[in-house]
mmCIF file of C-alpha atoms and ligand atoms in Angstrom:
data_model
loop_
_atom_site.group_PDB
_atom_site.id
_atom_site.type_symbol
_atom_site.label_atom_id
_atom_site.label_comp_id
_atom_site.label_asym_id
_atom_site.label_seq_id
_atom_site.Cartn_x
_atom_site.Cartn_y
_atom_site.Cartn_z
ATOM 1 C CA MET A 1 5.121 37.814 -16.883
ATOM 2 C CA THR A 2 5.292 36.486 -13.347
ATOM 3 C CA THR A 3 2.268 34.753 -11.928
ATOM 4 C CA GLU A 4 0.606 36.349 -8.893
ATOM 5 C CA ARG A 5 0.986 33.803 -6.067
ATOM 6 C CA LEU A 6 -2.226 33.698 -4.061
ATOM 7 C CA TYR A 7 -0.872 30.968 -1.738
ATOM 8 C CA TYR A 8 1.500 33.539 -0.146
ATOM 9 C CA GLU A 9 -1.338 35.787 0.824
ATOM 10 C CA ASP A 10 -3.591 33.074 2.072
ATOM 11 C CA ALA A 11 -2.200 29.542 2.424
ATOM 12 C CA LYS A 12 -5.707 28.259 2.910
ATOM 13 C CA LEU A 13 -7.166 29.597 -0.257
ATOM 14 C CA PHE A 14 -8.333 26.427 -2.052
ATOM 15 C CA SER A 15 -10.539 27.894 -4.755
ATOM 16 C CA PHE A 16 -9.867 31.013 -6.854
ATOM 17 C CA ARG A 17 -10.747 32.768 -10.105
ATOM 18 C CA ALA A 18 -8.118 33.542 -12.618
ATOM 19 C CA LYS A 19 -7.662 34.328 -16.326
ATOM 20 C CA VAL A 20 -5.897 32.037 -18.754
ATOM 21 C CA LEU A 21 -2.822 33.853 -20.225
ATOM 22 C CA ALA A 22 -1.483 31.071 -22.331
ATOM 23 C CA CYS A 23 -1.990 27.385 -23.144
ATOM 24 C CA GLU A 24 0.490 25.231 -24.999
ATOM 25 C CA ALA A 25 0.598 21.593 -25.902
ATOM 26 C CA ASP A 26 3.237 19.539 -24.052
ATOM 27 C CA LYS A 27 4.309 15.849 -24.121
ATOM 28 C CA LYS A 28 1.905 14.866 -21.315
ATOM 29 C CA GLY A 29 -0.912 17.264 -22.056
ATOM 30 C CA PHE A 30 -1.193 21.041 -21.826
ATOM 31 C CA LEU A 31 0.686 23.743 -19.925
ATOM 32 C CA ILE A 32 -1.635 26.518 -18.746
ATOM 33 C CA GLU A 33 -0.448 29.855 -17.524
ATOM 34 C CA LEU A 34 -2.730 31.935 -15.394
ATOM 35 C CA ASP A 35 -2.538 35.620 -14.253
ATOM 36 C CA ARG A 36 -2.859 34.375 -10.666
ATOM 37 C CA THR A 37 -2.891 31.094 -8.924
ATOM 38 C CA ALA A 38 -3.349 29.371 -5.548
ATOM 39 C CA PHE A 39 -1.553 26.258 -6.930
ATOM 40 C CA PHE A 40 1.869 25.853 -5.284
ATOM 41 C CA PRO A 41 4.488 24.532 -7.649
ATOM 42 C CA GLU A 42 6.944 22.171 -6.028
ATOM 43 C CA GLY A 43 9.661 23.808 -3.998
ATOM 44 C CA GLY A 44 11.402 23.868 -0.691
ATOM 45 C CA GLY A 45 10.921 20.027 -0.439
ATOM 46 C CA GLN A 46 7.117 20.365 -0.793
ATOM 47 C CA SER A 47 5.423 18.707 -3.681
ATOM 48 C CA ALA A 48 3.318 20.510 -6.202
ATOM 49 C CA ASP A 49 -0.478 20.863 -5.548
ATOM 50 C CA THR A 50 -3.040 18.888 -7.507
ATOM 51 C CA GLY A 51 -6.554 19.986 -8.374
ATOM 52 C CA VAL A 52 -8.703 21.269 -11.289
ATOM 53 C CA LEU A 53 -8.914 24.263 -13.523
ATOM 54 C CA GLY A 54 -12.552 24.397 -14.751
ATOM 55 C CA GLU A 55 -13.063 20.994 -16.265
ATOM 56 C CA ALA A 56 -9.326 20.246 -16.650
ATOM 57 C CA ARG A 57 -7.541 17.998 -14.152
ATOM 58 C CA VAL A 58 -4.194 19.299 -12.911
ATOM 59 C CA PRO A 59 -1.957 16.555 -11.761
ATOM 60 C CA ASP A 60 1.243 18.752 -11.496
ATOM 61 C CA VAL A 61 2.467 22.294 -11.445
ATOM 62 C CA HIS A 62 5.853 23.660 -12.431
ATOM 63 C CA GLU A 63 7.627 26.967 -12.064
ATOM 64 C CA ARG A 64 9.641 28.326 -14.947
ATOM 65 C CA GLU A 65 11.359 31.778 -14.722
ATOM 66 C CA GLY A 66 8.722 33.220 -12.385
ATOM 67 C CA ARG A 67 5.873 31.756 -14.376
ATOM 68 C CA ILE A 68 3.736 29.028 -12.820
ATOM 69 C CA LEU A 69 2.721 26.473 -15.396
ATOM 70 C CA HIS A 70 -0.222 24.198 -14.656
ATOM 71 C CA CYS A 71 -0.023 20.714 -16.321
ATOM 72 C CA ALA A 72 -3.599 20.019 -17.479
ATOM 73 C CA ASP A 73 -5.294 17.102 -19.260
ATOM 74 C CA ARG A 74 -7.208 19.302 -21.684
ATOM 75 C CA PRO A 75 -6.566 22.798 -23.242
ATOM 76 C CA ILE A 76 -8.272 26.053 -22.126
ATOM 77 C CA GLU A 77 -8.598 28.931 -24.558
ATOM 78 C CA PRO A 78 -6.388 31.997 -23.507
ATOM 79 C CA GLY A 79 -8.604 34.781 -22.251
ATOM 80 C CA THR A 80 -11.033 32.401 -20.557
ATOM 81 C CA GLU A 81 -11.894 33.040 -16.897
ATOM 82 C CA VAL A 82 -11.550 29.833 -14.881
ATOM 83 C CA ILE A 83 -12.154 28.663 -11.416
ATOM 84 C CA GLY A 84 -9.268 26.670 -9.889
ATOM 85 C CA ARG A 85 -9.770 24.236 -7.100
ATOM 86 C CA ILE A 86 -6.955 22.701 -5.142
ATOM 87 C CA ASP A 87 -7.030 19.287 -3.451
ATOM 88 C CA ALA A 88 -7.316 20.909 -0.029
ATOM 89 C CA GLU A 89 -6.911 17.878 2.195
ATOM 90 C CA GLN A 90 -3.635 16.978 0.501
ATOM 91 C CA ARG A 91 -2.350 20.517 0.775
ATOM 92 C CA LEU A 92 -3.361 20.868 4.433
ATOM 93 C CA ARG A 93 -1.574 17.578 5.251
ATOM 94 C CA ARG A 94 1.524 18.773 3.426
ATOM 95 C CA MET A 95 1.569 22.108 5.301
ATOM 96 C CA GLN A 96 1.149 20.229 8.629
ATOM 97 C CA ASN A 97 4.061 17.926 7.702
ATOM 98 C CA HIS A 98 6.203 20.828 6.407
ATOM 99 C CA SER A 99 5.604 23.133 9.296
ATOM 100 C CA GLY A 100 6.190 20.251 11.615
ATOM 101 C CA GLU A 101 9.510 19.662 9.842
ATOM 102 C CA HIS A 102 10.499 23.384 10.453
ATOM 103 C CA ILE A 103 9.660 23.073 14.193
ATOM 104 C CA LEU A 104 11.668 19.777 14.547
ATOM 105 C CA SER A 105 14.630 21.144 12.588
ATOM 106 C CA GLY A 106 14.622 24.374 14.520
ATOM 107 C CA VAL A 107 14.553 22.546 17.848
ATOM 108 C CA THR A 108 17.327 20.171 16.723
ATOM 109 C CA HIS A 109 19.450 23.077 15.470
ATOM 110 C CA ARG A 110 18.995 25.010 18.701
ATOM 111 C CA LEU A 111 19.713 22.079 21.002
ATOM 112 C CA TYR A 112 22.531 20.270 19.182
ATOM 113 C CA GLY A 113 23.669 22.675 16.436
ATOM 114 C CA TYR A 114 22.939 20.213 13.654
ATOM 115 C CA ASP A 115 21.768 21.256 10.253
ATOM 116 C CA ASN A 116 18.961 19.842 8.230
ATOM 117 C CA VAL A 117 20.892 18.746 5.112
ATOM 118 C CA GLY A 118 18.109 16.901 3.316
ATOM 119 C CA PHE A 119 14.334 17.026 3.417
ATOM 120 C CA HIS A 120 11.977 14.806 1.398
ATOM 121 C CA MET A 121 8.209 14.842 1.492
ATOM 122 C CA GLY A 122 6.667 11.400 0.806
ATOM 123 C CA ALA A 123 3.172 10.289 0.191
ATOM 124 C CA GLU A 124 2.747 10.388 3.958
ATOM 125 C CA GLY A 125 5.109 12.268 6.312
ATOM 126 C CA VAL A 126 8.608 13.341 5.641
ATOM 127 C CA THR A 127 12.228 12.347 6.062
ATOM 128 C CA ILE A 128 14.785 14.778 7.475
ATOM 129 C CA ASP A 129 18.550 14.271 7.274
ATOM 130 C CA PHE A 130 20.497 15.879 10.114
ATOM 131 C CA SER A 131 24.261 16.605 9.959
ATOM 132 C CA GLY A 132 25.060 14.853 13.300
ATOM 133 C CA GLU A 133 24.108 11.677 15.151
ATOM 134 C CA LEU A 134 21.364 11.706 17.815
ATOM 135 C CA ASP A 135 20.859 9.126 20.549
ATOM 136 C CA GLU A 136 17.523 7.987 21.813
ATOM 137 C CA GLU A 137 17.420 10.330 24.730
ATOM 138 C CA GLN A 138 18.237 13.277 22.431
ATOM 139 C CA LEU A 139 15.573 12.297 19.904
ATOM 140 C CA ARG A 140 13.032 12.099 22.731
ATOM 141 C CA ARG A 141 14.022 15.512 23.964
ATOM 142 C CA ILE A 142 13.705 16.965 20.401
ATOM 143 C CA GLU A 143 10.269 15.313 19.958
ATOM 144 C CA THR A 144 8.980 16.583 23.278
ATOM 145 C CA LEU A 145 10.176 20.160 22.706
ATOM 146 C CA ALA A 146 8.712 20.136 19.205
ATOM 147 C CA ASN A 147 5.309 19.100 20.532
ATOM 148 C CA GLU A 148 5.553 21.748 23.292
ATOM 149 C CA ALA A 149 6.017 24.290 20.520
ATOM 150 C CA VAL A 150 2.730 22.967 19.043
ATOM 151 C CA ARG A 151 1.006 23.211 22.346
ATOM 152 C CA ALA A 152 2.196 26.870 22.707
ATOM 153 C CA ASP A 153 0.245 27.619 19.472
ATOM 154 C CA LEU A 154 2.941 30.123 18.220
ATOM 155 C CA PRO A 155 2.270 32.278 15.099
ATOM 156 C CA ILE A 156 4.156 31.291 11.969
ATOM 157 C CA ARG A 157 5.122 34.315 9.922
ATOM 158 C CA ALA A 158 6.513 34.474 6.428
ATOM 159 C CA TRP A 159 7.980 37.594 4.817
ATOM 160 C CA TYR A 160 10.557 38.968 2.382
ATOM 161 C CA PRO A 161 13.105 40.854 4.329
ATOM 162 C CA SER A 162 15.243 43.708 2.878
ATOM 163 C CA ALA A 163 18.845 42.937 1.969
ATOM 164 C CA GLU A 164 20.101 44.768 5.081
ATOM 165 C CA GLU A 165 17.554 42.993 7.372
ATOM 166 C CA LEU A 166 18.476 39.650 5.839
ATOM 167 C CA ALA A 167 22.189 40.290 6.328
ATOM 168 C CA ALA A 168 21.698 40.931 10.022
ATOM 169 C CA LEU A 169 19.535 37.789 10.562
ATOM 170 C CA ASP A 170 20.788 34.295 11.548
ATOM 171 C CA TYR A 171 18.486 31.901 9.665
ATOM 172 C CA ARG A 172 18.647 28.298 8.566
ATOM 173 C CA SER A 173 19.108 27.697 4.840
ATOM 174 C CA LYS A 174 20.182 24.643 2.827
ATOM 175 C CA LYS A 175 22.229 26.665 0.259
ATOM 176 C CA GLU A 176 23.387 30.095 -0.643
ATOM 177 C CA LEU A 177 20.299 31.880 -1.819
ATOM 178 C CA THR A 178 20.049 34.436 -4.574
ATOM 179 C CA GLY A 179 17.147 36.787 -5.369
ATOM 180 C CA ALA A 180 14.392 37.623 -2.922
ATOM 181 C CA VAL A 181 14.659 35.400 0.047
ATOM 182 C CA ARG A 182 11.456 34.483 1.876
ATOM 183 C CA LEU A 183 11.826 33.746 5.595
ATOM 184 C CA VAL A 184 9.504 31.654 7.766
ATOM 185 C CA GLU A 185 9.636 32.447 11.376
ATOM 186 C CA ILE A 186 8.357 30.529 14.392
ATOM 187 C CA LYS A 187 9.388 32.789 17.193
ATOM 188 C CA GLY A 188 11.782 31.234 19.678
ATOM 189 C CA VAL A 189 11.822 28.006 17.696
ATOM 190 C CA ASP A 190 12.949 28.458 14.115
ATOM 191 C CA LEU A 191 13.914 30.959 11.409
ATOM 192 C CA CYS A 192 14.354 29.387 8.055
ATOM 193 C CA ALA A 193 14.445 30.327 4.258
ATOM 194 C CA CYS A 194 11.520 28.658 2.599
ATOM 195 C CA CYS A 195 9.315 29.208 -0.374
ATOM 196 C CA ALA A 196 6.451 26.863 0.624
ATOM 197 C CA PRO A 197 3.076 27.687 2.144
ATOM 198 C CA HIS A 198 2.803 26.890 5.825
ATOM 199 C CA VAL A 199 0.043 26.720 8.413
ATOM 200 C CA SER A 200 -0.463 29.982 10.295
ATOM 201 C CA ARG A 201 0.043 28.835 13.852
ATOM 202 C CA THR A 202 2.009 25.886 15.373
ATOM 203 C CA GLY A 203 -1.194 24.526 17.000
ATOM 204 C CA GLU A 204 -2.456 23.607 13.507
ATOM 205 C CA VAL A 205 0.408 21.132 13.060
ATOM 206 C CA GLY A 206 -1.047 18.732 15.610
ATOM 207 C CA LEU A 207 1.123 15.861 16.794
ATOM 208 C CA ILE A 208 4.714 15.605 15.559
ATOM 209 C CA LYS A 209 5.947 12.071 15.832
ATOM 210 C CA ILE A 210 9.363 10.608 14.991
ATOM 211 C CA LEU A 211 8.708 7.129 13.645
ATOM 212 C CA ALA A 212 12.247 6.126 12.887
ATOM 213 C CA ALA A 213 15.839 7.342 13.185
ATOM 214 C CA ASP A 214 18.714 5.676 11.292
ATOM 215 C CA ARG A 215 22.342 6.535 11.017
ATOM 216 C CA HIS A 216 22.848 8.083 7.552
ATOM 217 C CA ARG A 217 26.088 9.499 5.963
ATOM 218 C CA GLY A 218 27.622 10.530 9.312
ATOM 219 C CA GLY A 219 24.355 11.962 10.539
ATOM 220 C CA MET A 220 20.796 10.861 11.085
ATOM 221 C CA ARG A 221 17.728 10.254 8.888
ATOM 222 C CA LEU A 222 14.484 10.785 10.694
ATOM 223 C CA SER A 223 11.096 9.699 9.436
ATOM 224 C CA VAL A 224 8.517 12.023 10.852
ATOM 225 C CA VAL A 225 4.731 12.350 10.564
ATOM 226 C CA SER A 226 2.665 15.291 11.662
ATOM 227 C CA GLY A 227 -0.987 16.178 11.958
ATOM 228 C CA MET A 228 -3.621 14.087 10.114
ATOM 229 C CA ASP A 229 -0.910 11.823 8.698
ATOM 230 C CA ALA A 230 0.152 11.138 12.318
ATOM 231 C CA LEU A 231 -3.513 10.206 13.166
ATOM 232 C CA ASP A 232 -3.687 7.880 10.187
ATOM 233 C CA ASP A 233 -0.393 6.249 11.227
ATOM 234 C CA TYR A 234 -1.611 5.924 14.857
ATOM 235 C CA ARG A 235 -4.866 4.279 13.554
ATOM 236 C CA ARG A 236 -3.006 1.766 11.429
ATOM 237 C CA ARG A 237 -0.655 0.854 14.251
ATOM 238 C CA LEU A 238 -3.556 0.427 16.749
ATOM 239 C CA GLU A 239 -5.321 -1.795 14.154
ATOM 240 C CA SER A 240 -2.269 -3.900 13.743
ATOM 241 C CA ALA A 241 -1.528 -4.105 17.476
ATOM 242 C CA GLY A 242 -5.257 -5.004 17.995
ATOM 243 C CA ALA A 243 -5.061 -7.764 15.478
ATOM 244 C CA ALA A 244 -1.835 -9.163 17.147
ATOM 245 C CA SER A 245 -3.358 -8.868 20.610
ATOM 246 C CA ARG A 246 -6.442 -10.858 19.598
ATOM 247 C CA LEU A 247 -4.262 -13.526 17.875
ATOM 248 C CA LEU A 248 -2.102 -13.808 20.987
ATOM 249 C CA SER A 249 -4.932 -13.365 23.510
ATOM 250 C CA VAL A 250 -2.982 -10.768 25.491
ATOM 251 C CA PRO A 251 -3.668 -7.051 26.113
ATOM 252 C CA GLN A 252 -1.941 -4.733 23.636
ATOM 253 C CA GLU A 253 0.717 -3.680 26.186
ATOM 254 C CA LYS A 254 1.747 -7.262 26.494
ATOM 255 C CA ILE A 255 2.237 -8.244 22.860
ATOM 256 C CA ALA A 256 6.034 -8.588 23.188
ATOM 257 C CA ALA A 257 5.654 -10.964 26.128
ATOM 258 C CA GLY A 258 2.929 -12.875 24.178
ATOM 259 C CA VAL A 259 5.269 -13.244 21.080
ATOM 260 C CA GLU A 260 8.077 -14.316 23.366
ATOM 261 C CA ARG A 261 5.757 -16.977 24.819
ATOM 262 C CA VAL A 262 4.827 -18.259 21.341
ATOM 263 C CA LEU A 263 8.438 -18.295 20.130
ATOM 264 C CA GLY A 264 9.389 -20.307 23.265
ATOM 265 C CA GLU A 265 6.599 -22.759 22.478
ATOM 266 C CA GLN A 266 7.787 -22.994 18.956
ATOM 267 C CA ALA A 267 11.322 -23.736 19.930
ATOM 268 C CA ARG A 268 10.109 -26.510 22.360
ATOM 269 C CA LEU A 269 7.955 -27.970 19.526
ATOM 270 C CA LYS A 270 10.861 -27.858 17.108
ATOM 271 C CA GLU A 271 13.052 -29.710 19.550
ATOM 272 C CA HIS A 272 10.328 -32.281 20.143
ATOM 273 C CA ALA A 273 9.808 -32.774 16.394
ATOM 274 C CA VAL A 274 13.555 -33.408 15.926
ATOM 275 C CA MET A 275 13.495 -35.980 18.659
ATOM 276 C CA LEU A 276 10.540 -37.703 17.116
ATOM 277 C CA GLU A 277 12.030 -37.621 13.579
ATOM 278 C CA ASN A 278 15.342 -39.102 14.844
ATOM 279 C CA GLU A 279 13.440 -41.911 16.584
ATOM 280 C CA LEU A 280 11.404 -42.535 13.414
ATOM 281 C CA ALA A 281 14.650 -42.622 11.392
ATOM 282 C CA ARG A 282 16.187 -45.170 13.691
ATOM 283 C CA ARG A 283 13.099 -47.427 13.527
ATOM 284 C CA MET A 284 12.909 -47.111 9.747
ATOM 285 C CA ALA A 285 16.495 -48.201 9.462
ATOM 286 C CA GLY A 286 15.832 -51.118 11.915
ATOM 287 C CA GLN A 287 13.409 -52.525 9.252
ATOM 288 C CA TYR A 288 16.238 -53.187 6.754
ATOM 289 C CA GLY A 289 18.409 -56.198 6.867
ATOM 290 C CA GLU A 290 22.166 -56.235 5.866
ATOM 291 C CA THR A 291 22.967 -56.368 2.121
ATOM 292 C CA GLU A 292 26.028 -56.357 -0.056
ATOM 293 C CA GLY A 293 24.523 -53.909 -2.570
ATOM 294 C CA ASN A 294 22.878 -50.475 -2.174
ATOM 295 C CA LEU A 295 19.849 -49.458 -0.168
ATOM 296 C CA CYS A 296 17.368 -46.938 -1.356
ATOM 297 C CA VAL A 297 14.534 -45.355 0.641
ATOM 298 C CA PHE A 298 11.750 -42.938 -0.528
ATOM 299 C CA LEU A 299 9.912 -40.710 1.895
ATOM 300 C CA PRO A 300 7.164 -38.097 1.550
ATOM 301 C CA GLY A 301 8.650 -34.623 1.244
ATOM 302 C CA ASP A 302 8.233 -33.223 4.820
ATOM 303 C CA LEU A 303 8.309 -36.425 6.927
ATOM 304 C CA LEU A 304 11.915 -35.975 8.001
ATOM 305 C CA GLY A 305 13.966 -32.833 8.302
ATOM 306 C CA GLU A 306 17.556 -32.873 7.074
ATOM 307 C CA PRO A 307 19.158 -33.918 10.419
ATOM 308 C CA ALA A 308 16.840 -37.029 10.687
ATOM 309 C CA LEU A 309 17.290 -37.781 7.026
ATOM 310 C CA ARG A 310 21.120 -37.863 7.620
ATOM 311 C CA GLU A 311 20.586 -40.035 10.736
ATOM 312 C CA LEU A 312 18.611 -42.525 8.566
ATOM 313 C CA VAL A 313 21.282 -42.622 5.908
ATOM 314 C CA ASN A 314 23.972 -43.073 8.505
ATOM 315 C CA ALA A 315 22.101 -45.995 10.101
ATOM 316 C CA LEU A 316 21.461 -47.581 6.723
ATOM 317 C CA SER A 317 25.146 -47.110 5.518
ATOM 318 C CA GLU A 318 26.212 -49.495 8.256
ATOM 319 C CA LYS A 319 23.954 -52.208 6.814
ATOM 320 C CA CYS A 320 25.133 -52.193 3.186
ATOM 321 C CA GLY A 321 28.272 -52.956 1.227
ATOM 322 C CA GLY A 322 27.439 -50.256 -1.407
ATOM 323 C CA PHE A 323 25.775 -46.956 -0.464
ATOM 324 C CA ALA A 324 22.552 -45.980 1.202
ATOM 325 C CA ALA A 325 20.344 -43.366 -0.434
ATOM 326 C CA ALA A 326 17.304 -41.562 1.057
ATOM 327 C CA PHE A 327 15.067 -39.441 -1.193
ATOM 328 C CA ALA A 328 12.451 -37.152 0.300
ATOM 329 C CA GLY A 329 9.896 -35.471 -1.924
ATOM 330 C CA SER A 330 7.656 -36.544 -4.869
ATOM 331 C CA ASP A 331 7.862 -37.044 -8.595
ATOM 332 C CA GLU A 332 6.026 -33.723 -9.147
ATOM 333 C CA ALA A 333 8.059 -31.548 -6.770
ATOM 334 C CA GLY A 334 11.328 -33.441 -7.173
ATOM 335 C CA TRP A 335 13.450 -35.109 -4.573
ATOM 336 C CA ARG A 336 16.054 -33.914 -2.112
ATOM 337 C CA TYR A 337 18.500 -36.684 -1.447
ATOM 338 C CA ILE A 338 21.251 -37.679 0.928
ATOM 339 C CA ILE A 339 23.518 -40.604 0.035
ATOM 340 C CA GLY A 340 26.054 -42.072 2.513
ATOM 341 C CA SER A 341 28.566 -44.931 2.295
ATOM 342 C CA ARG A 342 31.231 -46.660 4.502
ATOM 343 C CA HIS A 343 32.753 -48.389 1.396
ATOM 344 C CA VAL A 344 32.237 -46.258 -1.757
ATOM 345 C CA ASP A 345 34.066 -42.997 -2.347
ATOM 346 C CA LEU A 346 31.034 -40.723 -2.985
ATOM 347 C CA ARG A 347 32.970 -37.686 -3.915
ATOM 348 C CA ALA A 348 34.725 -39.723 -6.740
ATOM 349 C CA ASN A 349 31.397 -41.275 -7.785
ATOM 350 C CA GLY A 350 29.188 -38.217 -7.264
ATOM 351 C CA ARG A 351 29.219 -37.075 -10.722
ATOM 352 C CA ALA A 352 28.151 -40.448 -12.148
ATOM 353 C CA ILE A 353 25.345 -40.797 -9.510
ATOM 354 C CA ASN A 354 24.057 -37.359 -10.244
ATOM 355 C CA ALA A 355 24.006 -37.956 -13.929
ATOM 356 C CA ALA A 356 22.064 -41.203 -13.408
ATOM 357 C CA ILE A 357 19.341 -39.649 -11.233
ATOM 358 C CA GLY A 358 19.119 -36.239 -12.951
ATOM 359 C CA GLY A 359 20.538 -34.687 -9.792
ATOM 360 C CA ARG A 360 22.737 -31.808 -8.616
ATOM 361 C CA GLY A 361 24.790 -31.879 -5.437
ATOM 362 C CA GLY A 362 27.967 -32.916 -3.743
ATOM 363 C CA GLY A 363 29.673 -33.351 -0.378
ATOM 364 C CA SER A 364 32.423 -35.513 1.127
ATOM 365 C CA PRO A 365 33.699 -38.965 0.279
ATOM 366 C CA GLU A 366 31.333 -40.373 2.989
ATOM 367 C CA MET A 367 28.193 -38.360 2.259
ATOM 368 C CA ILE A 368 26.673 -36.320 -0.630
ATOM 369 C CA GLN A 369 23.463 -34.456 -0.793
ATOM 370 C CA GLY A 370 21.473 -32.525 -3.315
ATOM 371 C CA ARG A 371 18.318 -32.532 -5.426
ATOM 372 C CA ALA A 372 17.074 -34.876 -8.100
ATOM 373 C CA GLN A 373 14.525 -34.109 -10.824
ATOM 374 C CA ALA A 374 13.467 -37.621 -11.972
ATOM 375 C CA ALA A 375 10.608 -40.043 -11.297
ATOM 376 C CA ARG A 376 10.878 -42.448 -8.419
ATOM 377 C CA ALA A 377 10.983 -45.486 -10.806
ATOM 378 C CA GLU A 378 13.820 -44.040 -12.813
ATOM 379 C CA ILE A 379 15.822 -43.262 -9.652
ATOM 380 C CA GLU A 380 15.251 -46.736 -8.302
ATOM 381 C CA ALA A 381 16.375 -48.303 -11.515
ATOM 382 C CA ALA A 382 19.473 -46.128 -11.652
ATOM 383 C CA ILE A 383 20.500 -46.811 -8.044
ATOM 384 C CA GLY A 384 20.034 -50.594 -8.821
ATOM 385 C CA ARG A 385 22.531 -50.456 -11.676
ATOM 386 C CA PHE A 386 25.397 -49.060 -9.417
HETATM 387 ZN ZN1 ZN B 1 10.499 24.697 4.435
#
């Protein structure tokens, strides 16, 4: 027996009385069939309603051959009269997003002839895939016209046309439809086959905002929020912009300029740090006298960046007959190293050096670099043996 669908008569019916016709155990709980229901099973891109049936929680609803089956966390005896309650806030938001999607798709189709070839409703807002690419100006135009349709507060009508009427109508549809086709019309904006409940006037949709538009499979994927979801999104963005504006000490409209200023300062500081590190490297090298053997220097991890460490090794290489090694780090965290030489072929000796200091790395005959996982004393002893 097909379930009477109360959501088609009244999309804002959030509590209802019904009789339990059947109840069967299922993998996740119980499947309950009623004589009538206001729970919308998933369809047309819209997710299934959630709510309660009496004491039972209903986390999902399915449709099977005209029967609507309510997934429930506990059984209800067939014959029982129950009161069903739908999570109204969630349903209202979904209807705002879904009706908003119809308006936007209708406007896009009318303006540019593109079809909606994919529609997905997420936890907040929707994504819509269009069959053609849209530039920024076109997206702006679509968004403006969609919101003008909201402002016009047009009626949204849904009905089942006769076969003759349907054949004569030009409506949007994602696939060839069989059986009774339900049409949803927003006069002058959109006519589309859809099985989901909608708000009754476009004014109820509230703001329709395109958040992002990306090229996708030869067309465009739009992320769109409408209604209360758009308000939440606006609030979050304001919160984030407010925090950034306080951190930067600039008004919200000048955050980009503020970030640019900070990045400029950062680049100058980086340049200055490199200059100081190089100077420090030269002075450190100046403290060592000439030697026939190897030179080995240990530094705290972050004291010198890689360019300055290389500068130090180059300066030390000129003072020794063997090789010059600089280790930056600690016994706990390990050491990054650079080893340079004017006299020893480091590429040829790299394997032996790495084996001695528990290291990994490589480079040219003049310079190798890598990481070593050994204690400072062990490394010093190993370098001394070369
Ligand atoms: Zn739809």
